[in-house]
Short mmCIF file of C-alpha atoms and ligand atoms in Angstrom, two decimals:
data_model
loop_
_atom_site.label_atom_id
_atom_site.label_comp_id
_atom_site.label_asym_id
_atom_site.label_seq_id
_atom_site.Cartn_x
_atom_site.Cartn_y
_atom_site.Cartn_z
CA UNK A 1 37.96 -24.25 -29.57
CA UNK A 2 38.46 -27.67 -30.85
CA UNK A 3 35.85 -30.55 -29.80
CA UNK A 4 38.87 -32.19 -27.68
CA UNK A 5 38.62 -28.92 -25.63
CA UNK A 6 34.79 -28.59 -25.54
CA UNK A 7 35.02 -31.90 -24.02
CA UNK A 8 37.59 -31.17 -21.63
CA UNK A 9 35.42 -27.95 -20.29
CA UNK A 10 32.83 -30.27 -19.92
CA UNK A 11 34.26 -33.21 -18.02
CA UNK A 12 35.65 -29.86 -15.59
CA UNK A 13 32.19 -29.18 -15.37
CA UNK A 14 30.87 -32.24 -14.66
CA UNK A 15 33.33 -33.06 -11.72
CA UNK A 16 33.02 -29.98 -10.52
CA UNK A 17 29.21 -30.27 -10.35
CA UNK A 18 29.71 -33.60 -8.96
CA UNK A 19 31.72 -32.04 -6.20
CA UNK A 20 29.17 -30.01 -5.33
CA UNK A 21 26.26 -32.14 -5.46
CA UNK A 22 27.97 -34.17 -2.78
CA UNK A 23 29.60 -31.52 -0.51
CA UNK A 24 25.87 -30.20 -0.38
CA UNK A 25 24.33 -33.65 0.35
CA UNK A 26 26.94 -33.98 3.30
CA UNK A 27 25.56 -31.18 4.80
CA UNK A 28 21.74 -31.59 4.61
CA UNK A 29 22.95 -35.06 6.22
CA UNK A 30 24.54 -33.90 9.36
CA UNK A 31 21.56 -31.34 9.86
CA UNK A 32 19.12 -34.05 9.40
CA UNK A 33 21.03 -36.78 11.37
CA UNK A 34 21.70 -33.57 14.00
CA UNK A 35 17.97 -34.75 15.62
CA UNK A 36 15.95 -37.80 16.40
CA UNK A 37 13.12 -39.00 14.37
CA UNK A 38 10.75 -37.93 16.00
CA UNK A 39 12.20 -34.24 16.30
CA UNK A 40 12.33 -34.08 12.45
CA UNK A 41 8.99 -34.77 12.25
CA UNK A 42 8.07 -31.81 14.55
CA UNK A 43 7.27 -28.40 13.80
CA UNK A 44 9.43 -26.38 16.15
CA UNK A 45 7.77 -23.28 15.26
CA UNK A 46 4.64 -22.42 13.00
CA UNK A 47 7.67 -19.88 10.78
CA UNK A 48 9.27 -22.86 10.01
CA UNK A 49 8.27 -26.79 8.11
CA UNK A 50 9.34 -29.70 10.14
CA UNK A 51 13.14 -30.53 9.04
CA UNK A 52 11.59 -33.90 7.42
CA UNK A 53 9.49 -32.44 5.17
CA UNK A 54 12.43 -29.91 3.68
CA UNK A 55 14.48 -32.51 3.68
CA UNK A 56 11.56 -34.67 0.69
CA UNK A 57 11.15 -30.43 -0.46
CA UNK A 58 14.87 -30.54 -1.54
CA UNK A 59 14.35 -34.06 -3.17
CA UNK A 60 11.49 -33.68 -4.87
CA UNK A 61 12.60 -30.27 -6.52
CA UNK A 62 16.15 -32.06 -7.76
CA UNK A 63 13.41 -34.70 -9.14
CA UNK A 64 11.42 -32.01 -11.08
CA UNK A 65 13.88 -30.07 -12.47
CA UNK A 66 16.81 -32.61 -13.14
CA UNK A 67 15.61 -36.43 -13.26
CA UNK A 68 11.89 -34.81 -15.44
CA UNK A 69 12.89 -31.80 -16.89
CA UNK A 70 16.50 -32.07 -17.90
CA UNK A 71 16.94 -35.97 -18.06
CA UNK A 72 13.25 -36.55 -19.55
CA UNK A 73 12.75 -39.79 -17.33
CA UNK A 74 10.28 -41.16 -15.62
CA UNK A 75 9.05 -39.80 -12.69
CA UNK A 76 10.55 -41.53 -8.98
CA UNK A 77 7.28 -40.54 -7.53
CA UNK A 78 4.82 -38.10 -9.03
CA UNK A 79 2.19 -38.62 -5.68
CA UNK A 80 4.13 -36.67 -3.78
CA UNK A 81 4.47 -33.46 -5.95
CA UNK A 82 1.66 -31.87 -4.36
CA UNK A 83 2.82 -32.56 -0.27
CA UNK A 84 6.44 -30.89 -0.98
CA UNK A 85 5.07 -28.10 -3.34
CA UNK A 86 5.77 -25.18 -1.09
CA UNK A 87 2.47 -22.58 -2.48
CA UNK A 88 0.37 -25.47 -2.19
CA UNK A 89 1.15 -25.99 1.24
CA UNK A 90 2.08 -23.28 3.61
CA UNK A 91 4.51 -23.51 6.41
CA UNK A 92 2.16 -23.95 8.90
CA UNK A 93 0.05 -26.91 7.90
CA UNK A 94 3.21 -29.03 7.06
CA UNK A 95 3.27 -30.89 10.03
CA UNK A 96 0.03 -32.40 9.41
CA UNK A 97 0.67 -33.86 6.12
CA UNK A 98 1.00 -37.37 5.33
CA UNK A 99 4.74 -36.45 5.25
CA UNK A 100 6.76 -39.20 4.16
CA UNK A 101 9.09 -40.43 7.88
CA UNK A 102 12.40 -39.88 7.93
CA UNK A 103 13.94 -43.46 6.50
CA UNK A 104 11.97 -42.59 3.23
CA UNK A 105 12.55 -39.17 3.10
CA UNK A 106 16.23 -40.49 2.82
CA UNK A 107 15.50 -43.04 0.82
CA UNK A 108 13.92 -41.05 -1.18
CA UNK A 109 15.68 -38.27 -1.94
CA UNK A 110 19.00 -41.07 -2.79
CA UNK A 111 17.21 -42.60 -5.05
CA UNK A 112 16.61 -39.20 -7.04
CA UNK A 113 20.32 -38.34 -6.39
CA UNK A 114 21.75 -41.60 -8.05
CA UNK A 115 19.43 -40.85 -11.49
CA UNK A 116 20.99 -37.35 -11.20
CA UNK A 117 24.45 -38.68 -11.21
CA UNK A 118 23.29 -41.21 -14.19
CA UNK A 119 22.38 -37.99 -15.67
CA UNK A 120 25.47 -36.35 -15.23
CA UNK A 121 27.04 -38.83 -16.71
CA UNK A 122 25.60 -38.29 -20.07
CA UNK A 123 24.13 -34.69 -20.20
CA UNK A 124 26.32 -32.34 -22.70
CA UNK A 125 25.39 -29.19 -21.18
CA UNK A 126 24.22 -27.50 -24.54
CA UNK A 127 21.07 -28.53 -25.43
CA UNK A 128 19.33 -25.17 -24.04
CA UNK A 129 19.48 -22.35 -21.74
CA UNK A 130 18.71 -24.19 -19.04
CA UNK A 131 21.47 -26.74 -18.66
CA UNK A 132 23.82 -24.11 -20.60
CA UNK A 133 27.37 -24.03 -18.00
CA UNK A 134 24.97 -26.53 -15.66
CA UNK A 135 23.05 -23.74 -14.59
CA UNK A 136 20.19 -26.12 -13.97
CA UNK A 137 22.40 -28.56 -11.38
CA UNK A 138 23.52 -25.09 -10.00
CA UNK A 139 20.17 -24.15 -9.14
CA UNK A 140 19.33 -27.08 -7.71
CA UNK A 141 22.54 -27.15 -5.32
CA UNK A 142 21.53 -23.24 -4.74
CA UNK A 143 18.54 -24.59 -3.61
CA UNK A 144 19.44 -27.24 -1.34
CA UNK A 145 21.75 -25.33 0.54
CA UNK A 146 18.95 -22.49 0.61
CA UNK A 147 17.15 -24.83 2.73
CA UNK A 148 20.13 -26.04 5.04
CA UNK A 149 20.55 -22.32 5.61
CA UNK A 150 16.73 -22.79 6.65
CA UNK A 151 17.31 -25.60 8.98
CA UNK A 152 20.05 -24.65 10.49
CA UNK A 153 17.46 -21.72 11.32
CA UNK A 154 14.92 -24.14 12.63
CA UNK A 155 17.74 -25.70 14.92
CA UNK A 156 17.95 -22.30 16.58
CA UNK A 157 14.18 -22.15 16.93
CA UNK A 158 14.28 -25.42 18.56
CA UNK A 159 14.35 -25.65 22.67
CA UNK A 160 17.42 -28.06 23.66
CA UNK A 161 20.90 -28.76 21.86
CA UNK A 162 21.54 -30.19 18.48
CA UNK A 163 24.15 -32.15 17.76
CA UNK A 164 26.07 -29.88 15.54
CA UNK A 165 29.68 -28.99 16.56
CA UNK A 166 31.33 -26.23 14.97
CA UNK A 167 35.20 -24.32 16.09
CA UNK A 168 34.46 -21.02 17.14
CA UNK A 169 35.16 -18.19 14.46
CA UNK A 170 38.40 -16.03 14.25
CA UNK A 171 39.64 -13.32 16.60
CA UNK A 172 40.07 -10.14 15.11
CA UNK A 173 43.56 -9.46 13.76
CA UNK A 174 42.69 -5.95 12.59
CA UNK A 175 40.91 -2.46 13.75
CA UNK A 176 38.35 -1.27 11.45
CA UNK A 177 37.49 2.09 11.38
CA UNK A 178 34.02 3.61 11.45
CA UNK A 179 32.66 4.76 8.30
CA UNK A 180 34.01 4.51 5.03
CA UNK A 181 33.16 7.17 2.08
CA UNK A 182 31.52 6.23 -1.81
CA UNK A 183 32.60 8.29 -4.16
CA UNK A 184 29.70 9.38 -6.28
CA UNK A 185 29.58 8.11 -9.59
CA UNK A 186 28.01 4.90 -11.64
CA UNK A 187 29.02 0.98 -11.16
CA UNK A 188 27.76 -1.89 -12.86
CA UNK A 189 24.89 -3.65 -10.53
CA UNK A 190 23.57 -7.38 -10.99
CA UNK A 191 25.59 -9.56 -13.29
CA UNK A 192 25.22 -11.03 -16.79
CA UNK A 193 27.95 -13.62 -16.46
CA UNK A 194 27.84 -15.28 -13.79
CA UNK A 195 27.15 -18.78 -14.62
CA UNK A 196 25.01 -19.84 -12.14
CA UNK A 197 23.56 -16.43 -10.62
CA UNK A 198 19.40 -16.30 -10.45
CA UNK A 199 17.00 -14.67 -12.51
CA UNK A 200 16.44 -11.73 -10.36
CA UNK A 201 20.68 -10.94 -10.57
CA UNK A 202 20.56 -10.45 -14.02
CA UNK A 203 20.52 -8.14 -16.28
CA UNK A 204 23.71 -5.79 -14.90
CA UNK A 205 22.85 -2.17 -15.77
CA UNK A 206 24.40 0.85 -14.60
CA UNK A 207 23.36 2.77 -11.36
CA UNK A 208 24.73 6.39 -10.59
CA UNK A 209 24.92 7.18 -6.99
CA UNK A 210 25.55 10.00 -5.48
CA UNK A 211 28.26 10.52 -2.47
CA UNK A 212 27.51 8.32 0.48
CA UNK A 213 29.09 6.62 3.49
CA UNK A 214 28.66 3.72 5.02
CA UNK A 215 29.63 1.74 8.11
CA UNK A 216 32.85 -0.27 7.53
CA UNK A 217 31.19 -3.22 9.22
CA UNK A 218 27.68 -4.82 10.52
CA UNK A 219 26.69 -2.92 13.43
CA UNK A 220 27.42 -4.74 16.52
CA UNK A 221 26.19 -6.15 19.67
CA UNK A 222 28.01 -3.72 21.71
CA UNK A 223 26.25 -0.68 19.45
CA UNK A 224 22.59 -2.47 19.31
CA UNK A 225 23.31 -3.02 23.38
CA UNK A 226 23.71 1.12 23.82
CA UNK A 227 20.68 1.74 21.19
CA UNK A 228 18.43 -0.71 23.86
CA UNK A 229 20.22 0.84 27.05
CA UNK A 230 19.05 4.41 25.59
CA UNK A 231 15.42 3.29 25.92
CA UNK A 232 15.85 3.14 21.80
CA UNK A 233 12.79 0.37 22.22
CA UNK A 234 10.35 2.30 23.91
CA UNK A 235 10.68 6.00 22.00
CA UNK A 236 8.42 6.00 18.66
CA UNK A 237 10.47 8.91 17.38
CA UNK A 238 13.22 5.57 15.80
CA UNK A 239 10.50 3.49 14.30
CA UNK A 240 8.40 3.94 11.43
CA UNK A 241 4.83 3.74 11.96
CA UNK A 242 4.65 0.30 11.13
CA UNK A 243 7.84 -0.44 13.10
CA UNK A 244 6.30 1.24 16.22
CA UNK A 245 2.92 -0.71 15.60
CA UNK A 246 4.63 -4.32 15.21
CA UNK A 247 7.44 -3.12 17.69
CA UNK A 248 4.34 -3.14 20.17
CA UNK A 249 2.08 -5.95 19.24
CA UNK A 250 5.10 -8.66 19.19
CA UNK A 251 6.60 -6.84 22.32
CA UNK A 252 10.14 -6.45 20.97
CA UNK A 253 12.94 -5.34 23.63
CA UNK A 254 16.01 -6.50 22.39
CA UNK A 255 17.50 -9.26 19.53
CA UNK A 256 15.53 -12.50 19.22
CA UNK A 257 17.15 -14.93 21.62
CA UNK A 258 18.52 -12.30 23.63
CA UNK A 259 18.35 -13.21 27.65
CA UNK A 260 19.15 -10.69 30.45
CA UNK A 261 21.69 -11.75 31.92
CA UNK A 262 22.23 -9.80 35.73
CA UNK A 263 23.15 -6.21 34.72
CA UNK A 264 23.95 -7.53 30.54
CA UNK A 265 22.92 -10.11 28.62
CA UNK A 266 22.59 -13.26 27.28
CA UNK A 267 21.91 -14.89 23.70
CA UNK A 268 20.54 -18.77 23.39
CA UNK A 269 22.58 -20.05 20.49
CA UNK A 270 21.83 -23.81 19.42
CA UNK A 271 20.77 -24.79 23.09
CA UNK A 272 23.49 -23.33 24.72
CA UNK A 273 23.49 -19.98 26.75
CA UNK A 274 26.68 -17.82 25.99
CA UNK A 275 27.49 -13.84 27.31
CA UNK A 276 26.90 -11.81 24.51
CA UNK A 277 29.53 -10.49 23.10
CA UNK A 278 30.01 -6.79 22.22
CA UNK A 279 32.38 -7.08 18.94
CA UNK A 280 30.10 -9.54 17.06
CA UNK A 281 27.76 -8.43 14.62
CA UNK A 282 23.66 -8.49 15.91
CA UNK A 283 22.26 -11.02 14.57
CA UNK A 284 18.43 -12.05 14.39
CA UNK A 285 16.74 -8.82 14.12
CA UNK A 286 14.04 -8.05 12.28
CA UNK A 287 14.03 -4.83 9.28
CA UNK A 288 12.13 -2.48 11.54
CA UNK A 289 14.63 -2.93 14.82
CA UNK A 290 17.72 -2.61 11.86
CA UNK A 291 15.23 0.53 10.62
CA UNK A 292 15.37 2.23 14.18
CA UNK A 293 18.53 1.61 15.41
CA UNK A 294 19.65 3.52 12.38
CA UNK A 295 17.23 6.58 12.90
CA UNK A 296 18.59 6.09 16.58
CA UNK A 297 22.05 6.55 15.51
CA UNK A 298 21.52 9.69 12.96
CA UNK A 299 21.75 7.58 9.88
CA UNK A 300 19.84 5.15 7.51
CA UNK A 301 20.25 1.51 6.10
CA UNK A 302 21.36 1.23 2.85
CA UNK A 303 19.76 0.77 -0.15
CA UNK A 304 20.30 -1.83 -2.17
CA UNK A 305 22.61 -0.27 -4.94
CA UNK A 306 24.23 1.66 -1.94
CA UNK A 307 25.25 -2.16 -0.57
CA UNK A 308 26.57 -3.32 -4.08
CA UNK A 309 28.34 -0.55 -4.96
CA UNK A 310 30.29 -0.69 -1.79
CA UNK A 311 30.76 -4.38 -2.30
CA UNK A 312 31.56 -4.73 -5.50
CA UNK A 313 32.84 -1.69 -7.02
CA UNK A 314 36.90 -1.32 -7.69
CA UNK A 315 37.93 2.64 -7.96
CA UNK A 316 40.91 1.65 -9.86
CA UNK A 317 39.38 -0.19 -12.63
CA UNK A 318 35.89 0.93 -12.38
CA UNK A 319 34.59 -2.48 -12.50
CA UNK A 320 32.14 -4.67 -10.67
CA UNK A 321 34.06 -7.94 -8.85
CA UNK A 322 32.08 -10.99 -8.45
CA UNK A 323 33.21 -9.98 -4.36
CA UNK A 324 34.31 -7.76 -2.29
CA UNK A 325 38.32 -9.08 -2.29
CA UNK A 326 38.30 -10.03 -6.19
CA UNK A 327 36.55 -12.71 -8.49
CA UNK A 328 37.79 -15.77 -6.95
CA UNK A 329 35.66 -18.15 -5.20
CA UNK A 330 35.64 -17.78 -1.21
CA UNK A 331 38.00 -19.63 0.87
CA UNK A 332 38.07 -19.58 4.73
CA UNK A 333 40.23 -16.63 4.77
CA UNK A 334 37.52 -14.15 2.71
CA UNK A 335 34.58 -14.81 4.90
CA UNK A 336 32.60 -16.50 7.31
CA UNK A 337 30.34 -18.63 5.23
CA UNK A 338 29.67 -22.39 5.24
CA UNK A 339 28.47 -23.20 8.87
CA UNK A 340 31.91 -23.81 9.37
CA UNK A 341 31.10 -21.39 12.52
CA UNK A 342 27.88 -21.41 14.03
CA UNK A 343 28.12 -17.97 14.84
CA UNK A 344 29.08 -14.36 13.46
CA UNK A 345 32.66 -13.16 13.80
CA UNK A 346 33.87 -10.34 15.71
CA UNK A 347 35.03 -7.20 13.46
CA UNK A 348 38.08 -7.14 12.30
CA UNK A 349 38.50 -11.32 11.74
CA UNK A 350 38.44 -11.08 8.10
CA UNK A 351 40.65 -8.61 6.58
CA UNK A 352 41.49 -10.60 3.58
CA UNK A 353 37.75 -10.44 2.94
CA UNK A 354 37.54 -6.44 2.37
CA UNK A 355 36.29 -3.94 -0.42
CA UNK A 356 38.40 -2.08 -2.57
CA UNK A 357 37.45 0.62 -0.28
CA UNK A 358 38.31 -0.60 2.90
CA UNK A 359 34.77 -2.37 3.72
CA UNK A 360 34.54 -5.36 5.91
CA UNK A 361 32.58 -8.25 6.44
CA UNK A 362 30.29 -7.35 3.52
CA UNK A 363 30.14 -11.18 2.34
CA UNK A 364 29.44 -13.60 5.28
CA UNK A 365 28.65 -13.36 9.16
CA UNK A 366 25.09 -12.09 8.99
CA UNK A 367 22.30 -11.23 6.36
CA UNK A 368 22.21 -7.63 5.98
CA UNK A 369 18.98 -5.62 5.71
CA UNK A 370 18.90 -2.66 2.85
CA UNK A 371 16.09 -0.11 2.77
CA UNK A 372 15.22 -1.35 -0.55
CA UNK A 373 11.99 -3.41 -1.17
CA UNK A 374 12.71 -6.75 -3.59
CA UNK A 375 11.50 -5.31 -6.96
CA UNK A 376 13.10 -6.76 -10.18
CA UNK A 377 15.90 -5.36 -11.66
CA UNK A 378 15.47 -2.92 -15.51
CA UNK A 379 15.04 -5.61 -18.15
CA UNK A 380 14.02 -8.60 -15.43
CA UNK A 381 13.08 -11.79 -17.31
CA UNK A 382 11.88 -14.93 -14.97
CA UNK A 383 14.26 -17.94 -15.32
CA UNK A 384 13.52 -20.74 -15.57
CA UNK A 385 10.13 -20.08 -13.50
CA UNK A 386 8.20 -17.49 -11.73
CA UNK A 387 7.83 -18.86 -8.31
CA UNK A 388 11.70 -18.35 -7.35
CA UNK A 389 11.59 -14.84 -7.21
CA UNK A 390 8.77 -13.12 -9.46
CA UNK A 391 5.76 -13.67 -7.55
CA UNK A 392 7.47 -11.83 -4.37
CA UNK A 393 8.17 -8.07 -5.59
CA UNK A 394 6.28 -5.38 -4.84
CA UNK A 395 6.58 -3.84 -1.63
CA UNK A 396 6.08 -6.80 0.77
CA UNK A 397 9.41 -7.95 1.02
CA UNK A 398 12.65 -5.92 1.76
CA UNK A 399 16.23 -7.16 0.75
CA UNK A 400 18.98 -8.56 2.61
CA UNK A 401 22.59 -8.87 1.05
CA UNK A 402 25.53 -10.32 1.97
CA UNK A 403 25.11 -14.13 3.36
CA UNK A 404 25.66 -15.17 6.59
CA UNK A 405 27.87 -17.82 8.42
CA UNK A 406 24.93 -20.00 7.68
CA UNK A 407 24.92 -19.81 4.06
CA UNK A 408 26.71 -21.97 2.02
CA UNK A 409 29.65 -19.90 -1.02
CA UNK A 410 27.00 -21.34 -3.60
CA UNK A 411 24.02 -19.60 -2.58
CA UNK A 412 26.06 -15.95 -2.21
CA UNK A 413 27.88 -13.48 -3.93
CA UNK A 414 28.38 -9.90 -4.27
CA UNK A 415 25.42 -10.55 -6.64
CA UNK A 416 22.79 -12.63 -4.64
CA UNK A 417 19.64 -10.91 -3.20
CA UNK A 418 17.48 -12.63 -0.56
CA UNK A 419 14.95 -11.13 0.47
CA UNK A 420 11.85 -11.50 3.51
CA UNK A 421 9.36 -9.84 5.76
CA UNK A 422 10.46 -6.97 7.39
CA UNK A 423 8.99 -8.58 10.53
CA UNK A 424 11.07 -11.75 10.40
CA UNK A 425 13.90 -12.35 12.51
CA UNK A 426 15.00 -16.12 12.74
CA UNK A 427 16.90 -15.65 9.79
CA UNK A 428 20.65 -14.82 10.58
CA UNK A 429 19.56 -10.98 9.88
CA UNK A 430 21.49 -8.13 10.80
CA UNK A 431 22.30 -4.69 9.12
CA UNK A 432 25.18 -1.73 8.91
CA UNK A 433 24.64 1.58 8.61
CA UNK A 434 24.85 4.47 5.48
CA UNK A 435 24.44 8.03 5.57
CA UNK A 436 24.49 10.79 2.64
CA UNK A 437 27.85 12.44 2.40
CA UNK A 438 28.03 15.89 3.92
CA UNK A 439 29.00 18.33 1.04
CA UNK A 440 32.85 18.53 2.95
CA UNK A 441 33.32 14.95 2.29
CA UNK A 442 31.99 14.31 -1.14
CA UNK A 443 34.49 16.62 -2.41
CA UNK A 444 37.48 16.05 -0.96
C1 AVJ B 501 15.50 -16.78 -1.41
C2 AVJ B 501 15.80 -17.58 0.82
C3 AVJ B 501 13.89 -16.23 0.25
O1 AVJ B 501 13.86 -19.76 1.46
O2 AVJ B 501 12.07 -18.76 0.77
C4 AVJ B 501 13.91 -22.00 -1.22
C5 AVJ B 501 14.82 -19.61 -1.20
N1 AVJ B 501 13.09 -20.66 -2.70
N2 AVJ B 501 13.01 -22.67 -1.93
C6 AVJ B 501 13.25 -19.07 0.64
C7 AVJ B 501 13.96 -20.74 -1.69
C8 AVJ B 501 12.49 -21.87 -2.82
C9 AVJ B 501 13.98 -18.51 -0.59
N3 AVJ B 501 14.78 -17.29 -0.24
FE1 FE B 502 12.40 -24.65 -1.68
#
């Protein structure tokens, strides 16, 4: 490539990093301008920081990484380090920090945002690893719109409405069957290519499965309703013994946010009470309800690879896509992604979104839970530090796949793991369903 063209690519990149930067900024504004003062100061529920003090979080980090590390300036403010370090400070304390009030918080975090653009300006995006195809100013928009996936969380914790408007998502155009079958054989999991995937994506290695099937899409309210109807809450033969024990100490008895509602139900979403509605994916459960529903129903959650495979791998080509529909970026056809809803979709509203074989609503909608604890992939090396992802394998932590409509196309692909608690369920959490393949099916 001639240096005209290098230059080109990077100018691309540059605007295109730009673009991002600011799309992401527009959105931590309208959840932080979504609430009074006061309320961002608050701690709406010991799970979760007040909004104010991810809102400095998300600053300071962009500081560290891009204005200190990458730019080699001066620091904006090093006294602060310590307050929006999240293992110095857990969630629960926040709200008793000298946090720094919401005018500068925003002040704040602008100031950092116009050295970053300075930075831009000049950086050349191949002076190391870590600015290498901007990975570093990916990161840092990864990680921003990790945490407006996180308030957006904390607005559904919080009692009263927010001032976040949002249509409603698409009908369903299509009928999606049941169950759809993997073929046994290997795919390619985790990626080395991607530019700006995480450490604990990397390296892709091969993973032989055997025959398996798995629901064509999350399970739904309707389902979950018939699993709670059958008394699926009160008979230990679903849960696990830690399922049954936590089942019973937090007194689970349907979804978080669930109401009854006369002879149904109810779900508090963002202040405002709504039916539920039976085609929607269940959202806000926690692993061990996603666990026993699945016992409940004859089957298992996925695992991990199981997931993947099913989202990524193309028959035809025997490739890995970067999604389920191809390797272009998401638009508002593929998924439900964004906050551009504020709720899942039914089944069936994204058809241009499906698998190679035929499975829906893989990327998007809801976080799904997989049976397999968050462990690092064969050949894992921590980039660019520990405390993203390291420090949190072993078996504490299962993984979710998949996104939901509160995560942001930058933070997901067919790639991304997140991962939590088992236990936790004011994330946008919800799960499908896999089974082995009866000998009849695997080799037909
Ligand atoms: C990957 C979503 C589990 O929110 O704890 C944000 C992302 N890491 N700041 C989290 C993250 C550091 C992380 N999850
Ligand atoms: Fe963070």
């Amino acid at each position: 490539m001639t240096d005209i063209g290098i230059d080109r690519d990077a100018e691309g990149l540059r605007a295109r990093i730009a673009a991002e930067l600011a799309r992401t900024r527009a959105r931590t504004a309208l959840l932080t301008e979504a609430v009074d003062d006061d309320d961002l100061m608050r701690q709406h529920s010991p799970l979760m920081s007040p909004l104010v003090w991810d809102l400095a979080h998300v600053g300071n980090q962009e500081e560290l990484w891009l204005v200190r590390d990458v730019g080699g300036r001066e620091p904006v403010r090093c006294d602060i380090d310590d307050l929006y370090d999240a293992f110095k400070q857990p969630r629960r304390d926040r709200p008793s920090l000298p946090l720094l009030p919401p005018p500068e918080a925003r002040a704040y975090v602008a100031t950092v945002r116009e050295k970053v653009y300075d930075l831009l300006d000049r950086v050349t995006f191949d002076s190391g690893r870590l600015v290498t195809d901007g990975f570093a100013f990916g990161m840092i928009v990864q990680h921003e719109q990790q945490h407006d996936e996180t308030m957006l969380a904390t607005h559904q914790l919080r009692s009263g409405p927010v001032a976040l408007h949002a249509p409603p998502p698409p009908e369903p155009t299509v009928r999606v069957p049941a169950e759809v079958l993997v073929p046994a054989g290997p795919f390619v999991m985790g990626t080395d290519t991607d530019p700006w995937a995480l450490d604990n994506e990397r390296p892709a290695h091969r993973v032989d499965l055997p025959a398996y099937v798995i629901d064509a899409a999350p399970v739904t309210n309707g389902a979950y309703r018939a699993f709670i109807a059958d008394g699926g809450y009160d008979d230990p033969r679903w849960w696990t013994e830690a399922g049954w024990q936590h089942r019973r100490q937090a007194g689970l008895s349907a979804p978080m946010h669930w109401r009854r509602d006369g002879d149904g139900w109810a779900y508090l979403r963002f202040g405002r009470l709504d039916r539920v509605r039976d085609d929607e994916p269940v959202v806000h459960v926690c692993f061990h309800e996603a666990q026993a529903y699945a016992t409940w129903a004859g089957k298992r959650l996925p695992t991990e690879a199981e997931w993947e495979k099913a989202a990524r791998w193309d028959p035809a080509t025997g490739r890995s896509r970067r999604y389920p529909w191809g390797d272009e970026d998401p638009t508002s056809a593929h998924a439900n992604l964004g906050q551009r809803h504020l709720s899942p979709a039914p089944v069936g509203a994204y058809p241009a979104g499906v698998s190679p074989l035929g499975v829906h609503q893989l990327i998007g909608d809801v976080w799904e839970w997989t049976a397999t604890p968050l462990q690092g992939y064969p050949g894992f090396a921590a980039f660019p530090y520990r405390e993203y992802s390291e420090v949190f394998f072993g078996d504490d932590y299962q993984v979710l796949r998949g996104g939901s409509f509160g995560t942001d196309q930058a933070a997901c692909r067919g790639t991304f793991r997140n991962w939590d608690y088992p236990i936790r369920r004011q994330i946008f959490s919800g799960f499908r369903c896999a089974r082995d393949a009866r000998p009849d099916e695997a080799h037909r």
